[in-house]
XYZ file of C-alpha atoms in Angstrom:
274
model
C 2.535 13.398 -0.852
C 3.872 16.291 1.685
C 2.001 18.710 0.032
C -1.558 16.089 0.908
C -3.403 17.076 3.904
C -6.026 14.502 5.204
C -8.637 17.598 5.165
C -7.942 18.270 1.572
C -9.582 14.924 0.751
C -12.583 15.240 3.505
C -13.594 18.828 2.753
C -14.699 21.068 0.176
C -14.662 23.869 2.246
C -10.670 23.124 2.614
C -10.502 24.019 -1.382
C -9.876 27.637 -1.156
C -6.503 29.513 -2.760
C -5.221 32.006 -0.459
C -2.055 34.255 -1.467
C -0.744 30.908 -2.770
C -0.399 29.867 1.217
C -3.089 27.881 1.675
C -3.329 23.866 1.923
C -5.024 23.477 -1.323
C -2.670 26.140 -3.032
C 0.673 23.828 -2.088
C -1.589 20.760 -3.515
C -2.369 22.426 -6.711
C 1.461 23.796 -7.252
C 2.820 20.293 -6.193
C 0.453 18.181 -8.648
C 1.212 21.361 -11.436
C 5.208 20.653 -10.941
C 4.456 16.741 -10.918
C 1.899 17.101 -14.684
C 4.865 19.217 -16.263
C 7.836 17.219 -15.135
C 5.607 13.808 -16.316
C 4.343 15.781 -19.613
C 8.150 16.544 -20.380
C 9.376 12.904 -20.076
C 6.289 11.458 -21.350
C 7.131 13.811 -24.677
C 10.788 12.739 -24.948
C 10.074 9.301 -24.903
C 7.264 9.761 -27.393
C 8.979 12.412 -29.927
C 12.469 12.847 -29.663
C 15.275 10.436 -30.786
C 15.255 7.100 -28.702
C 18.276 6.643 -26.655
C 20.698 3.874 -27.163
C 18.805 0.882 -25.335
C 15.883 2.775 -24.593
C 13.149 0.594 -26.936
C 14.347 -2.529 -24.851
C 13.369 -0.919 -21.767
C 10.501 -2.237 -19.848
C 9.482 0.171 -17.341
C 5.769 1.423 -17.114
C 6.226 4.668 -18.482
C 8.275 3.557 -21.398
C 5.219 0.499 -22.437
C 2.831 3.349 -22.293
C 4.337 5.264 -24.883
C 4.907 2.396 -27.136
C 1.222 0.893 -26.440
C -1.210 1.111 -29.202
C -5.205 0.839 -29.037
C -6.650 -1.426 -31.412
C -7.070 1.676 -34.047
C -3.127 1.872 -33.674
C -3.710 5.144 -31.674
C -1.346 6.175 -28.936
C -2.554 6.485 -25.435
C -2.848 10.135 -24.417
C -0.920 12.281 -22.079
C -3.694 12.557 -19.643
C -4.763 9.122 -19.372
C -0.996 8.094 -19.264
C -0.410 10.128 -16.247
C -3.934 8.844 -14.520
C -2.577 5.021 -14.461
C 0.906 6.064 -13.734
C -0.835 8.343 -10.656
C -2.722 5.221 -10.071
C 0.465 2.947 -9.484
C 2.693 5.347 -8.028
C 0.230 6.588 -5.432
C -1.826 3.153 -4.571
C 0.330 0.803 -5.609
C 3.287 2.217 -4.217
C 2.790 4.365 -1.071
C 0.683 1.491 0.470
C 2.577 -1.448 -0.210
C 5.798 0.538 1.135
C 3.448 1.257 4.406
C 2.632 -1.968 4.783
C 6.259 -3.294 4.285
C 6.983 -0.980 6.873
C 5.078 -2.037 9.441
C 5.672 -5.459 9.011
C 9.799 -4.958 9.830
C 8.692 -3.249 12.598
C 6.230 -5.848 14.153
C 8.838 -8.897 13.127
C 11.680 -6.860 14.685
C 9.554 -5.802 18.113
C 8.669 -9.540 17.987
C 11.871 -11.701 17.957
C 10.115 -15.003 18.441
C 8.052 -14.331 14.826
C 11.184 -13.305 12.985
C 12.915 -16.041 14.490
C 10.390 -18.463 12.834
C 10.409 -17.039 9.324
C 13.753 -16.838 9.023
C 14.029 -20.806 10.153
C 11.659 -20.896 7.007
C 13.572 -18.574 4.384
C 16.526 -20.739 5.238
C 14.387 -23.710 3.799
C 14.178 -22.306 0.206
C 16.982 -22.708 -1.905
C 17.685 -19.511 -2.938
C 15.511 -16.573 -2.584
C 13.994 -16.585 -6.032
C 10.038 -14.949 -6.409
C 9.218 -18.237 -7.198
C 9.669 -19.805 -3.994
C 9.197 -16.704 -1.638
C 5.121 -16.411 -2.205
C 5.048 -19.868 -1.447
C 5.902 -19.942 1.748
C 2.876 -20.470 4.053
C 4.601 -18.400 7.311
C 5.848 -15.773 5.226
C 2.280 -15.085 3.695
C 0.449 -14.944 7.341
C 3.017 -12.150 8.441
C 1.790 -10.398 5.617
C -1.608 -10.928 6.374
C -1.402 -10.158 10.232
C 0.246 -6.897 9.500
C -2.383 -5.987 7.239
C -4.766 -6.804 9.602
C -3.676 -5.059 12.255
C -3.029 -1.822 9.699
C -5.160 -2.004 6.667
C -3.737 0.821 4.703
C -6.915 2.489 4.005
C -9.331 2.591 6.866
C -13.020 2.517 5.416
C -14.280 1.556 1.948
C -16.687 3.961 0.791
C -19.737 2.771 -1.301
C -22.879 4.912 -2.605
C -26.199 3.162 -1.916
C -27.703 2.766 -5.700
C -31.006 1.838 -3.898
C -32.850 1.771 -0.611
C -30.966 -0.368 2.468
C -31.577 -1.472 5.615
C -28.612 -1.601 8.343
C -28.638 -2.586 11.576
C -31.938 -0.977 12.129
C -31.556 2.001 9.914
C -33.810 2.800 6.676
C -30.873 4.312 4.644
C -31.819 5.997 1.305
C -30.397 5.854 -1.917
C -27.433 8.042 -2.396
C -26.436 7.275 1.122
C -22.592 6.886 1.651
C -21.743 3.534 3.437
C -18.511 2.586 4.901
C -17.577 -0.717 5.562
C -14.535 -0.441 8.388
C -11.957 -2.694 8.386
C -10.531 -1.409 10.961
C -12.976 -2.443 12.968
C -13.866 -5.230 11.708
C -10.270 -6.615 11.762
C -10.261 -5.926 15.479
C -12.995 -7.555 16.625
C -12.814 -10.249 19.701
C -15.133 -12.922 18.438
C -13.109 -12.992 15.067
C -9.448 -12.445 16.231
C -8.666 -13.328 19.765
C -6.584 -11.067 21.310
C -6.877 -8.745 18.230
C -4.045 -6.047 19.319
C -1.607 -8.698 19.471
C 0.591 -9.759 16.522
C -0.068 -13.049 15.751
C 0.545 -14.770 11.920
C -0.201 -17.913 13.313
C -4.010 -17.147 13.378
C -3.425 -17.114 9.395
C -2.407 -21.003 9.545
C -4.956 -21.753 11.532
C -8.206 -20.809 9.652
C -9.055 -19.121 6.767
C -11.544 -16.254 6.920
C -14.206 -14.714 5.220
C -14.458 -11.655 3.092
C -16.619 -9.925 5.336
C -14.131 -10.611 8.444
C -10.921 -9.929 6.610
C -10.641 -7.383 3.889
C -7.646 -5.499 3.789
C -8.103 -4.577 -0.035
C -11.769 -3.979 0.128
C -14.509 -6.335 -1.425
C -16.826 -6.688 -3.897
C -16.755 -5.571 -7.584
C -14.110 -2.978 -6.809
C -11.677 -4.777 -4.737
C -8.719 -3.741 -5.008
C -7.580 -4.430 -8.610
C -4.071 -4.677 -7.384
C -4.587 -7.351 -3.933
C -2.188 -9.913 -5.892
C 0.355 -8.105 -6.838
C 0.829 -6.141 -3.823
C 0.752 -9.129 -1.976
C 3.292 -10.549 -4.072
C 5.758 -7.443 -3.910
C 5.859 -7.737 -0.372
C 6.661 -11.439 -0.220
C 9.758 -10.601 -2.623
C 10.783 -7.452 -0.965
C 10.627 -8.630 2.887
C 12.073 -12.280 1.783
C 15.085 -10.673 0.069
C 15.835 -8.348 2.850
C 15.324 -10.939 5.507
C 17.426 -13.608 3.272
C 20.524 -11.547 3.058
C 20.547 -8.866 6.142
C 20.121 -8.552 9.768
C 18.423 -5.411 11.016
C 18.216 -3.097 13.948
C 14.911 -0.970 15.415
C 15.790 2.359 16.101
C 12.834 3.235 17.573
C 12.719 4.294 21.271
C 8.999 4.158 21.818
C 6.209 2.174 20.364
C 5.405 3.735 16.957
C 1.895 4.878 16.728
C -0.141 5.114 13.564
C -0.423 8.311 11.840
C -3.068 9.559 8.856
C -0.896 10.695 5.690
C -3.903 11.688 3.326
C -6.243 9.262 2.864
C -4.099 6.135 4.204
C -2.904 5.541 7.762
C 0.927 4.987 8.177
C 3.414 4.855 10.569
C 4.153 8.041 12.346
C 8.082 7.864 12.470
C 8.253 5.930 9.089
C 9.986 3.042 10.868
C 13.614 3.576 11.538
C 15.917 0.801 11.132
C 19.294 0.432 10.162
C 21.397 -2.245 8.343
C 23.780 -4.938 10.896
C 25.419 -7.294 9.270
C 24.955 -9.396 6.289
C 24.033 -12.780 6.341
């Protein structure tokens, strides 16, 4: 992720090795040491001598290298290390954004956190179960996904002709629909720069208003669970600890690759226990 620059990802012309200095050189030699050190593991687990307990473990990489196609085939190296890339670097960098901006907004808002604890403290313990039930919980979620949908635009290729707004656009054409923009607009969200997970109770909106994971046929293939990992996460933390901003100045939003995060990170440190 350090070694991803936001140009690498909007410009060819940005693909160029130089002395082994360049942007797209410290890319290439950062995803060459990630392949071997996954190609390494991958072949222990698959080859070599299973460790005491290892066959009852149930972690991703570890099903992969026990799954079998229906022709009792393994799954290959390379297309292990695709769906790992795929839940590592989607399903984990955004979801650990987007928990991070949500502390921050409940913490820079005391009267919100105030109300979702009052409704943690409802549940009888703080079991998955109960945590992505809870209605106030959910909207906090959805406001701070709102207000900072991880990725910015979703890109679609026009298959045939459209007409937008005016414009004859041609096949081939690349289309963006902008959530940010869409997420921030007056007639749909009052007072859109505010934080406010009460508008979430209120009404429910459409697909073309709200879409934080994108839409369509290739929606986000992961919305649920992602929403469901945050619920857990933020519910246990909130359940159990109190704690502190250490931020000194608003935190602005900052472009990582091809996601928008926070600039800082969000600092915070641990108070008390509850």
């Amino acid at each position: 992720i350090d070694a991803t620059k936001p140009i690498l990802f909007f410009s060819k012309m940005a693909h160029f090795h130089f002395l082994g200095l360049s942007p797209w050189d410290r890319f290439t030699r950062s995803q060459s040491q990630l392949r071997a050190a996954f190609a390494t593991e991958f072949a222990r687990r698959t080859h070599s001598p299973i460790a005491r307990g290892e066959l009852e473990r149930e972690d991703i990489l570890t099903l992969m290298t026990q799954a079998r196609y229906e022709d009792g085939s393994a799954m290959a190296p390379e297309d292990a290390y695709d769906e790992l890339g795929t839940f590592l670097f989607a399903g984990h960098e955004t979801t650990s954004i987007a928990l991070a901006w949500a502390m921050y907004h409940l913490h820079t808002h005391p009267e919100v956190l105030a109300t979702l604890r009052q409704e943690l403290q409802t549940t009888i313990d703080d079991s998955p179960e109960l945590l992505v039930k809870l209605p106030y919980l959910k909207a906090v979620i959805q406001e701070t996904l709102r207000l900072h949908p991880i990725v910015t635009e979703v890109l679609r290729l026009l298959k045939s002709p459209m007409q937008l707004a005016g414009y004859e656009l041609p096949a081939g054409t690349a289309v963006a629909a902008a959530a940010v923009l869409a997420h921030y607009r007056e007639e749909t969200f009052p007072q859109p720069d505010e934080f406010r997970p009460e508008r979430f109770l209120d009404r429910t909106y459409s697909s073309a208003e709200y879409f934080p994971f994108g839409g369509g046929h290739r929606r986000c293939a992961g919305a649920a669970f992602a929403s469901y990992e945050m619920a857990i996460v933020m519910g246990t933390i909130l359940t159990h600890w109190e704690l502190e901003l250490h931020e000194p100045v608003p935190v602005l939003p900052k472009r990582n690759n091809v996601t928008m995060g926070p600039a800082t990170g969000i600092r915070m440190q641990k108070s008390k226990p509850l």
